[in-house]
Short mmCIF file of C-alpha atoms and ligand atoms in Angstrom, two decimals:
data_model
loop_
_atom_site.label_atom_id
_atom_site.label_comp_id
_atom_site.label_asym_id
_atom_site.label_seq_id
_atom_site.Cartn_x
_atom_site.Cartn_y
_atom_site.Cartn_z
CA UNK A 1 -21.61 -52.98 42.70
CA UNK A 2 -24.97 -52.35 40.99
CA UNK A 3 -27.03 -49.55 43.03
CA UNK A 4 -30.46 -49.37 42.93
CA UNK A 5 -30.52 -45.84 42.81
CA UNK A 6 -29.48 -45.68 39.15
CA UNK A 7 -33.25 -47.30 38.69
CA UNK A 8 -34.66 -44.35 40.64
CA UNK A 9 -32.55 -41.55 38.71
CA UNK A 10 -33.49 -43.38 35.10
CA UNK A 11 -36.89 -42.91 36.15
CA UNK A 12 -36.56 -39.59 36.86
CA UNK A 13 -34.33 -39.04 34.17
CA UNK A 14 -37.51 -40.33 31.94
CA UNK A 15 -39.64 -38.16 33.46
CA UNK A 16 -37.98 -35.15 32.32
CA UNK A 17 -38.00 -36.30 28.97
CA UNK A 18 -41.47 -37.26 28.88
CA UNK A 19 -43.38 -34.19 30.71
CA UNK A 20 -43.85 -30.72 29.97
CA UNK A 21 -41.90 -28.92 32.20
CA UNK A 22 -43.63 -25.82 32.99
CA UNK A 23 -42.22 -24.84 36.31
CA UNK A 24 -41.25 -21.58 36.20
CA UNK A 25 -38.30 -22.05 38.56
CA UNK A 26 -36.53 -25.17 36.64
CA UNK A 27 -34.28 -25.76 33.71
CA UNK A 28 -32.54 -28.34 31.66
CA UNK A 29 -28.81 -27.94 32.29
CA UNK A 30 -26.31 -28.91 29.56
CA UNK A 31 -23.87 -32.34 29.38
CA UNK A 32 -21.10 -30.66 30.53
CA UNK A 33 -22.33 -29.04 33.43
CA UNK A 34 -23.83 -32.36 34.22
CA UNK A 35 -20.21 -33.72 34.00
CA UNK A 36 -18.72 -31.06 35.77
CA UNK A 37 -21.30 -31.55 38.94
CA UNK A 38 -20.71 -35.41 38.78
CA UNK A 39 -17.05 -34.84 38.49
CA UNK A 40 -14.41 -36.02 41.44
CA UNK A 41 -14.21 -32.02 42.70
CA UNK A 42 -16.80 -33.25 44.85
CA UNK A 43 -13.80 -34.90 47.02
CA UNK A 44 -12.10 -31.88 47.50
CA UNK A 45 -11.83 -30.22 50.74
CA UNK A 46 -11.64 -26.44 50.05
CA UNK A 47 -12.54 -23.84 53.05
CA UNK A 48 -11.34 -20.93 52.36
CA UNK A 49 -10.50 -18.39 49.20
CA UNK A 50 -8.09 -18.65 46.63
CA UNK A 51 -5.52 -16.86 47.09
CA UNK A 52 -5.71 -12.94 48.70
CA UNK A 53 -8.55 -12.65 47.15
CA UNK A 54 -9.42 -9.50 50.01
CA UNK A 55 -7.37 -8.13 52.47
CA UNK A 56 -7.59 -10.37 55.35
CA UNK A 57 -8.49 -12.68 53.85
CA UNK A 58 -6.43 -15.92 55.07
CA UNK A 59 -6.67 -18.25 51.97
CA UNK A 60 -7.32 -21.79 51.60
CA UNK A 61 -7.17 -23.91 55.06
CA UNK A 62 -6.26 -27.29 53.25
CA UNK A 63 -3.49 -28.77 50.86
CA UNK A 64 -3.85 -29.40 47.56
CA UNK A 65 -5.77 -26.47 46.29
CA UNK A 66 -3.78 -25.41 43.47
CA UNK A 67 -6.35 -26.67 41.06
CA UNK A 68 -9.48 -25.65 43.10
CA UNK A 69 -7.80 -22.14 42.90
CA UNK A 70 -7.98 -21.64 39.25
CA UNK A 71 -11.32 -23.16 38.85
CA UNK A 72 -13.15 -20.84 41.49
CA UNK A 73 -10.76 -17.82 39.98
CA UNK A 74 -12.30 -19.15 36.94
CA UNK A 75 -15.79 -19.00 37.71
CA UNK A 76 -15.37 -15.50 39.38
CA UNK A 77 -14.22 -14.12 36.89
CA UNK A 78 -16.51 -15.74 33.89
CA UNK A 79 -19.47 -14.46 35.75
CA UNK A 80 -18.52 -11.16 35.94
CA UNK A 81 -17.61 -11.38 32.21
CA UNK A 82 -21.47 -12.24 31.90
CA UNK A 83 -23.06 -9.37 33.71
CA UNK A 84 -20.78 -7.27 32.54
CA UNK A 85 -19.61 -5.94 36.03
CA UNK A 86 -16.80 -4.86 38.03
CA UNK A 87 -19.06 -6.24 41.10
CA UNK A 88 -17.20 -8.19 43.78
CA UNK A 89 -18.75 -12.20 43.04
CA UNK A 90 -18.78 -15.36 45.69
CA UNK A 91 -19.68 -18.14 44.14
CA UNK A 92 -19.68 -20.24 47.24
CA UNK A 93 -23.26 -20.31 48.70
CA UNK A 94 -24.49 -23.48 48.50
CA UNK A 95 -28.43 -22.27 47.20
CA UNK A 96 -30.38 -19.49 47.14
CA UNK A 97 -31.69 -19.50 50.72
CA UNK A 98 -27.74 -19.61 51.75
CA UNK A 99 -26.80 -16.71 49.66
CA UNK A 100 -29.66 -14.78 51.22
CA UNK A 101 -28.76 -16.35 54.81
CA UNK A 102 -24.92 -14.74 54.23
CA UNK A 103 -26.04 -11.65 52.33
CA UNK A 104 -28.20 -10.39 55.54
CA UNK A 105 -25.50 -11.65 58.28
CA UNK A 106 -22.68 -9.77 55.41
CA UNK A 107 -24.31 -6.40 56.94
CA UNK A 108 -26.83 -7.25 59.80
CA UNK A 109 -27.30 -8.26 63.25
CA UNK A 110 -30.04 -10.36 64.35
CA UNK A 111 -32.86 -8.03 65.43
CA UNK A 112 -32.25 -5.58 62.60
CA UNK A 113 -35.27 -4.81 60.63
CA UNK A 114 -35.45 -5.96 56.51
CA UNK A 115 -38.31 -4.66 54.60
CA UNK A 116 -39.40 -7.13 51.25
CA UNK A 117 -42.32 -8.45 49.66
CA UNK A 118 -44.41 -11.26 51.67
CA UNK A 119 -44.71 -14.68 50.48
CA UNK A 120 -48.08 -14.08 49.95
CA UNK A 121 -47.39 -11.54 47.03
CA UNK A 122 -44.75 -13.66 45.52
CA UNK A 123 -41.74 -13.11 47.72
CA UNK A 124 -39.64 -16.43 48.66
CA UNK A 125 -39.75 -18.18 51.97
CA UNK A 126 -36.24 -16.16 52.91
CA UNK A 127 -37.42 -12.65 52.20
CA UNK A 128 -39.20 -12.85 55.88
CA UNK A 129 -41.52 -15.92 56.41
CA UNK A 130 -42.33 -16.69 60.04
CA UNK A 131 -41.30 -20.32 59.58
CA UNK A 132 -38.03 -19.27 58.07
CA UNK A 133 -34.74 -18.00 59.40
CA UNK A 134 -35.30 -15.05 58.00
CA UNK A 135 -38.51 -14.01 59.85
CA UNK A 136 -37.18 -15.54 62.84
CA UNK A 137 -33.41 -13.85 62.92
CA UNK A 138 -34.85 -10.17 61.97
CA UNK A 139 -37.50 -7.95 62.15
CA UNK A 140 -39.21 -8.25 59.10
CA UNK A 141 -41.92 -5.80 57.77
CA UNK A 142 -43.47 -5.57 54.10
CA UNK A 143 -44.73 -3.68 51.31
CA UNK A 144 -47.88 -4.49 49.24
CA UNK A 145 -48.68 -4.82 45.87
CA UNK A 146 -52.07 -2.90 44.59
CA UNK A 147 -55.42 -4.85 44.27
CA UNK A 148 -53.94 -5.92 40.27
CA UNK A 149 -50.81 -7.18 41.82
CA UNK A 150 -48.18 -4.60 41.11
CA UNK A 151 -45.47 -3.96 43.74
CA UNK A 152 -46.62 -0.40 45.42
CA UNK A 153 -43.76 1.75 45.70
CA UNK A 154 -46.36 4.06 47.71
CA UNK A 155 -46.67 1.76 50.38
CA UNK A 156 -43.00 0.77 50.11
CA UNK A 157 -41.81 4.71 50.70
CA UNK A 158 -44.80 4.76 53.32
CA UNK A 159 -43.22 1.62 55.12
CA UNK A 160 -39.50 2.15 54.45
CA UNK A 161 -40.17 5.41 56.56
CA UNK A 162 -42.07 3.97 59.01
CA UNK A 163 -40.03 1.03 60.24
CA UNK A 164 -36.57 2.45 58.82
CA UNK A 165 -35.00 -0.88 57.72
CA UNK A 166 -31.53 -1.46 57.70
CA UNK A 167 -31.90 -3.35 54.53
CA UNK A 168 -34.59 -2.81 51.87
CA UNK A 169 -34.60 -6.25 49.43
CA UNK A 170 -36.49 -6.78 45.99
CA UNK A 171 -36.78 -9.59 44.20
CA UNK A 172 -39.21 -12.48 43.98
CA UNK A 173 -40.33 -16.01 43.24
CA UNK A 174 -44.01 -15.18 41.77
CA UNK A 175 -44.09 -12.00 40.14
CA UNK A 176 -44.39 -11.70 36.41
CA UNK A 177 -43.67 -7.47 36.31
CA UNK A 178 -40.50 -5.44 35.81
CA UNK A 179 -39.35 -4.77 39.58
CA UNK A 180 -38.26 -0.70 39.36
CA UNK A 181 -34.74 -1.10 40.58
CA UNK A 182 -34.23 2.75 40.59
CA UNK A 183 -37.37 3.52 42.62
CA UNK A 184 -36.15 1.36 45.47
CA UNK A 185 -32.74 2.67 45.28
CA UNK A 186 -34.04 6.02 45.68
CA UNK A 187 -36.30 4.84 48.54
CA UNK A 188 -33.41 3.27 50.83
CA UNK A 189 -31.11 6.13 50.35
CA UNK A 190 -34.05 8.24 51.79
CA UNK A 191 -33.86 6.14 55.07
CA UNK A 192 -30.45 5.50 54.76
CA UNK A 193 -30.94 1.33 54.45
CA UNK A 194 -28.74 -0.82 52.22
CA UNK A 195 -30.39 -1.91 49.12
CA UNK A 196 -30.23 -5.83 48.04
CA UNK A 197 -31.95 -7.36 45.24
CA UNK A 198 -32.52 -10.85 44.77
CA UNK A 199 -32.62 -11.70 41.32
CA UNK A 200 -32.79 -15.64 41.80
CA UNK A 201 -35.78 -15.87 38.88
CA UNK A 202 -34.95 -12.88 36.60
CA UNK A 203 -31.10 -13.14 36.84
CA UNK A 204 -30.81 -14.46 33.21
CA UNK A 205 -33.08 -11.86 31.79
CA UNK A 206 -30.96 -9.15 33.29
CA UNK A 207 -28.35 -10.87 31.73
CA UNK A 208 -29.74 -10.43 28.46
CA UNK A 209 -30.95 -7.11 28.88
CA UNK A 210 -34.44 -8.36 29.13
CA UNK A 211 -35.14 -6.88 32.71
CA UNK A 212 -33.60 -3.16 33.81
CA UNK A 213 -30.04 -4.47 35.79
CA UNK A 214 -29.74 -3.86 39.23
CA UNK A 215 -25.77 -3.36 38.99
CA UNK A 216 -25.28 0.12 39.67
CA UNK A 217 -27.52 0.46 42.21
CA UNK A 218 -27.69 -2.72 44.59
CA UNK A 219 -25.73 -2.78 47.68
CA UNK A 220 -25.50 -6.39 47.62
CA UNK A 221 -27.07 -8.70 44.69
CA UNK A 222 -28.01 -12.24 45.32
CA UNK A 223 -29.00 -15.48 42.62
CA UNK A 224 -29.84 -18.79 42.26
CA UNK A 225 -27.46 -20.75 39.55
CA UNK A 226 -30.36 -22.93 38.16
CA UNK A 227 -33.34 -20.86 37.14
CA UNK A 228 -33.13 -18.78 34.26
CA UNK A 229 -29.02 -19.13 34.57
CA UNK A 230 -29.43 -22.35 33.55
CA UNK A 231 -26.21 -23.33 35.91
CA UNK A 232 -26.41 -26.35 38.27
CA UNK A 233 -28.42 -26.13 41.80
CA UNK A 234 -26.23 -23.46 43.62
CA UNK A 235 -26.07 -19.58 44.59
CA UNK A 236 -24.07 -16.62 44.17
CA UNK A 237 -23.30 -13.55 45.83
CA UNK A 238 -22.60 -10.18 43.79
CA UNK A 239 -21.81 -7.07 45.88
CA UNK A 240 -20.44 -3.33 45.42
CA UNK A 241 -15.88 -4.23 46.36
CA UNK A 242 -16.35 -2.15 49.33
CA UNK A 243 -18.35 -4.74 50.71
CA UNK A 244 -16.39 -7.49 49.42
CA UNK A 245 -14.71 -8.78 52.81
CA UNK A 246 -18.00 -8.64 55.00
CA UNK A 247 -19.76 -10.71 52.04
CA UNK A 248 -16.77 -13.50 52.07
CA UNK A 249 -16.81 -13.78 55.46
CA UNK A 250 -20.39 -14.08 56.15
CA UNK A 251 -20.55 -17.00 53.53
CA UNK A 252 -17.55 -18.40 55.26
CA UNK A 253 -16.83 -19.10 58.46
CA UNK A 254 -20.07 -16.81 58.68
CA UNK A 255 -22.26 -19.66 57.40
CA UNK A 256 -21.22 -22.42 55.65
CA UNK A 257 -17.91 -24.77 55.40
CA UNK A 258 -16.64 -26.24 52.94
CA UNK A 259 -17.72 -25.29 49.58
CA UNK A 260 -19.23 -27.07 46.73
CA UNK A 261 -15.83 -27.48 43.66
CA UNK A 262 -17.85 -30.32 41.90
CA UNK A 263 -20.80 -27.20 41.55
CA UNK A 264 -18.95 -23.73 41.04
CA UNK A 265 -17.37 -26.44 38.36
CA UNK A 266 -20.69 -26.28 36.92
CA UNK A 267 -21.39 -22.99 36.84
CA UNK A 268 -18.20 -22.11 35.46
CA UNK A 269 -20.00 -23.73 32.63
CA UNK A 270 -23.03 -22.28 33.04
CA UNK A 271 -21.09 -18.97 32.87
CA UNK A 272 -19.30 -19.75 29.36
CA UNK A 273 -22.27 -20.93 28.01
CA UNK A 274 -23.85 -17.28 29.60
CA UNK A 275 -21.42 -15.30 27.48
CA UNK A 276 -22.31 -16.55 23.97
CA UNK A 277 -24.72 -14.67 21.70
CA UNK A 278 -26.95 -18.27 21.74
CA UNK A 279 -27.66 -18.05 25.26
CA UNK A 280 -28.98 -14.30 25.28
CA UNK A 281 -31.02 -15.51 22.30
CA UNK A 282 -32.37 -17.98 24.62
CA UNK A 283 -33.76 -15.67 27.01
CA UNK A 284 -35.13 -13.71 24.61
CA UNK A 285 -37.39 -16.70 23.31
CA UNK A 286 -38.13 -17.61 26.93
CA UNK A 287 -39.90 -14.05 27.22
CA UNK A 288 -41.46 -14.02 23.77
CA UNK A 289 -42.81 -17.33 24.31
CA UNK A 290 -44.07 -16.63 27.76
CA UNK A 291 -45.87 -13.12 26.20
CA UNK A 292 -47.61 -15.93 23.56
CA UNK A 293 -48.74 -18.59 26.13
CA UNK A 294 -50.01 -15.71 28.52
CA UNK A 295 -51.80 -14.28 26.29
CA UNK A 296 -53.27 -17.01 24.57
CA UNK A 297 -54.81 -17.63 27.88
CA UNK A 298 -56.05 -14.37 28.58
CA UNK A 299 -57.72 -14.20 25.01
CA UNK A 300 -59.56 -18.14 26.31
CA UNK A 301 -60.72 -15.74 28.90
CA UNK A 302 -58.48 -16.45 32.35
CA UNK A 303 -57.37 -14.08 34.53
CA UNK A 304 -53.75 -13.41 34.67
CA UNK A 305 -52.25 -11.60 38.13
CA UNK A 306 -51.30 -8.00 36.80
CA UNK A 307 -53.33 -8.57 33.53
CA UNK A 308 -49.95 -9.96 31.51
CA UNK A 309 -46.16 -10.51 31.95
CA UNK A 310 -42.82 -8.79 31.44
CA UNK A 311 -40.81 -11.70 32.02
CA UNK A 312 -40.37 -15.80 32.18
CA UNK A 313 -43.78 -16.54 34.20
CA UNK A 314 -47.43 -15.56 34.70
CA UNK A 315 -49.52 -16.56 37.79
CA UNK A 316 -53.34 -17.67 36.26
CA UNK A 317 -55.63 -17.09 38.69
CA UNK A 318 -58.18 -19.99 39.11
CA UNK A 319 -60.84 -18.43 41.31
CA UNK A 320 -63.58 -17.92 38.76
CA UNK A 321 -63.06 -21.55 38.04
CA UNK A 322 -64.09 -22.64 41.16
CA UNK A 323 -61.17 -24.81 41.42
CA UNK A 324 -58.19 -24.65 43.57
CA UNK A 325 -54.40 -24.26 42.55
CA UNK A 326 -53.90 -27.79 44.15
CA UNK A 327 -56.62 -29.61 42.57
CA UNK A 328 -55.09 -28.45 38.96
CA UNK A 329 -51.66 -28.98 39.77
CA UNK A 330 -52.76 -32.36 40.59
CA UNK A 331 -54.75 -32.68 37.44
CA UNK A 332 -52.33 -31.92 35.19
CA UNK A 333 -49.64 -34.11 36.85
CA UNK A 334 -51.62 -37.05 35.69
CA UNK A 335 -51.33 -35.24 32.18
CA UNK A 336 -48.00 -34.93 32.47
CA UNK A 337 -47.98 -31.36 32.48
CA UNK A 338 -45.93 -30.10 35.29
CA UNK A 339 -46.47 -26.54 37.34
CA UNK A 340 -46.94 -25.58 40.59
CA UNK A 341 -49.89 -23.87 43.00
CA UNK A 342 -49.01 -20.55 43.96
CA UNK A 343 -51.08 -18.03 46.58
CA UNK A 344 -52.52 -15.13 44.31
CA UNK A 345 -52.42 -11.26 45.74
CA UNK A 346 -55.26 -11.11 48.09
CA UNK A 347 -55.37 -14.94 48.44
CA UNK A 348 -58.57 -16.41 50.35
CA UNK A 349 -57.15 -20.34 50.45
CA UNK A 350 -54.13 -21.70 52.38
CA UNK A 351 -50.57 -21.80 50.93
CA UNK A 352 -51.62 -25.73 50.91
CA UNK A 353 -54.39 -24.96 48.38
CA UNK A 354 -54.04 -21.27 46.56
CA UNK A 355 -56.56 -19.73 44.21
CA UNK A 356 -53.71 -19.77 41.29
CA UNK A 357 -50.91 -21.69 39.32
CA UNK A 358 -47.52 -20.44 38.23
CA UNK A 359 -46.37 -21.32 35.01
CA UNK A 360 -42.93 -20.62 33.62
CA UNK A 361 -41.10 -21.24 30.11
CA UNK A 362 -37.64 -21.09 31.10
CA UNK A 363 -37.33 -24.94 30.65
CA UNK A 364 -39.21 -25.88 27.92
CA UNK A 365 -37.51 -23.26 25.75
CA UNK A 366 -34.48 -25.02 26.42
CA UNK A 367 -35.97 -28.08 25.15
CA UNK A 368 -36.97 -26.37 22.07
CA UNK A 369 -40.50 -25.14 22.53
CA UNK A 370 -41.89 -22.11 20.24
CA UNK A 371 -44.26 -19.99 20.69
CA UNK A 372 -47.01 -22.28 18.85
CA UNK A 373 -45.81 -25.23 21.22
CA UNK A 374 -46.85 -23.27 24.31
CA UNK A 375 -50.05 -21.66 22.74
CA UNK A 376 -50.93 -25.42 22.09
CA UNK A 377 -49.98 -26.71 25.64
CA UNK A 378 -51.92 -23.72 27.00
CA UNK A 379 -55.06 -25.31 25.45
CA UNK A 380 -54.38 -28.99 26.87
CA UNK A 381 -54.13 -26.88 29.94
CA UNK A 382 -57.98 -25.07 29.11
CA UNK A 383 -59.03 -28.50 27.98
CA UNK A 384 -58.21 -30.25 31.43
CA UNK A 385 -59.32 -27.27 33.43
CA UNK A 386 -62.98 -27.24 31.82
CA UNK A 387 -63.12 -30.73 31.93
CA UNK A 388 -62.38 -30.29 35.71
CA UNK A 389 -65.21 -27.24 35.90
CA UNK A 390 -67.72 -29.89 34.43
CA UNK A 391 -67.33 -32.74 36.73
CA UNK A 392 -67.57 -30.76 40.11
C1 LIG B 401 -35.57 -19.87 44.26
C2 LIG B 401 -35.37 -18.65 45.07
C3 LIG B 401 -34.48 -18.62 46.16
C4 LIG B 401 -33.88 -19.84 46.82
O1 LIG B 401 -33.23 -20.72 46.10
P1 LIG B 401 -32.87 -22.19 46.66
O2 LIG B 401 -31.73 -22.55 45.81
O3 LIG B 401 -34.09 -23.02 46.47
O4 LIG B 401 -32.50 -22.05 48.10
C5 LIG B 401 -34.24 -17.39 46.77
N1 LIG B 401 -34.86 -16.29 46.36
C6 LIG B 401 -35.75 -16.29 45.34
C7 LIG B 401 -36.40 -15.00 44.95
C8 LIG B 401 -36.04 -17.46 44.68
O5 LIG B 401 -36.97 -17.46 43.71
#
């Protein structure tokens, strides 16, 4: 039988061809991670671990898992081949928001008090927000970035001994700066809180020594598979082996059931294709390029949040223009240019609006870009934004 939806995916699939992808959280995954996701793991019944992979723990629950074994064994151990770690690694979660959901219930209770960085300031939707489990299962409480943007360790020392968290997290969705791993270890040993990083955007410039590592000094490190990894949709779980059980179980029974084979298939892949020399050149061109593009834009005379970027993204920030993060993202759909809106420190507009856009280069890299292609797409970006500024 003939589905429609093979219309809807072929216009999708066009649409990736066609735009510029400049969303700073996507990527382009390979064919064979593609063929590993659409593969027939996704049948497969697995809850469970393979084998004794912990004390305790009790193994598979189902038949026929021989297979499933060696390929989550696999993907294990690949990863930690990539980061070069002796870390304990799930590769179970489902997404990011699951790893996070597990990582906090690995060593938490409900009630217990988290300090991170707001969504306002570039944190993600998990790392507290009042609409999200998070900020609904725990007492959340956060630290501010400084009037340019930069994540205050002042204020975090100030808070962390003020509320004395049980878990300090770093990590975010919007912030273009080196995040000083060290300073908030130092911080949480002080008040005696765990330390977790979530290193969903930056995980594949750690990787590639592009960003300081938090391995070493994390309690608990958490991922996304499809950002800068370059994996398929998914999450992972890293932690120090003395927290290995608590971590398994809180991803399951803790939280989810069955996991995903068809998807730790593909980032198995993702994981080989980690390893090679290629893919840290990869990330390397994802940061030059990004330096380029930012500051070709800062030279056109934008602001930039922080003033520049260390890493994969930069957050413009519209409000001299007048125009909201909305209207351009809208703008620039129609020019096939594809970002998103994104709150800017100190934001005056909702969440629905924002003063600024995020841009990434992760994906376009992939596709090939160089540092001229992004200097010229940031000028069809100045182009439609003055042409915007004129007709208000
Ligand atoms: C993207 C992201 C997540 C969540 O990932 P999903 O797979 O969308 O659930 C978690 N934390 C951070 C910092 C992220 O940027």
């Amino acid at each position: 039988m003939e589905s429609r939806v093979f219309e809807m995916i072929a216009k999708e699939e066009a649409r990736q061809r066609d735009n510029i992808e400049l969303i700073a959280s996507e990527n382009f995954v390979s064919e064979n991670v593609l063929r590993a996701v659409g593969s027939c793991l996704t049948n497969k019944y697995a809850e469970g671990y393979p084998v004794e992979r912990t004390s305790g723990n009790k193994g598979r629950y189902y038949g026929g898992c021989e297979y499933v074994n060696e390929l989550e064994e696999y993907a294990c151990d690949k990863w930690r081949e990539a980061f070069n770690t002796d870390y304990h690694v799930n590769v179970q979660p489902h997404c990011g928001a699951n790893a996070n959901l597990a990582a906090y219930m690995s060593v938490l209770k409900p009630g217990d008090t988290i300090l991170a960085m707001s969504l306002d300031n570039g944190g993600h939707l998990t790392h507290g927000s009042a609409a999200n489990f998070s900020g609904k299962l725990f007492n959340m409480c956060f630290y501010d970035v400084t009037p340019d943007g930069l994540i205050d360790m002042e204020d975090v020392r100030r808070k962390a001994i003020e509320h004395k968290p049980q878990l300090i997290l770093a990590g975010a969705s919007a912030y273009s700066r080196i995040i000083p791993f060290s300073e908030f270890r130092a911080i949480a040993d002080e008040v005696g809180a765990y330390f977790m990083v979530d290193m969903a955007h930056i995980a594949g410039l750690i990787l590639a020594g592009d960003h300081p590592s938090p391995f070493g000094l994390a309690d608990i490190i958490t991922t996304t598979t499809h950002k800068t990894l370059r994996g398929p949709r998914g999450g992972m779980i890293f932690c120090k082996p003395e927290l290995a059980k608590k971590v398994d179980s809180a991803v399951f029974p803790g939280t989810q059931g069955g996991p995903l084979e068809h998807v730790i298939a593909g980032k198995a892949i993702a994981a080989e294709e980690a390893c090679t020399p290629e893919y840290k050149e990869y990330i390397h061109a994802v940061v030059r390029n990004c330096h380029a593009m930012c500051g070709e834009f800062i030279k056109m005379g934008y602001k930039v949040v922080t003033g520049g970027t260390d890493n994969h993204l930069f957050l413009l920030d519209l409000t001299d223009t007048g125009l909201t993060g909305k209207e351009v993202q809208n703008e620039l759909d129609l020019h096939h240019i594809t970002l998103n809106k994104n709150c800017v420190p100190g934001e005056t507009r909702s969440p629905q609006q924002t003063s600024g856009v995020r841009i990434g280069t992760a994906a376009m890299t992939t596709k090939g870009y160089t540092e001229a292609d992004f200097i010229s797409v940031a000028h069809k970006i100045d182009a439609v934004i003055k042409e915007m500024m004129a007709s208000k």
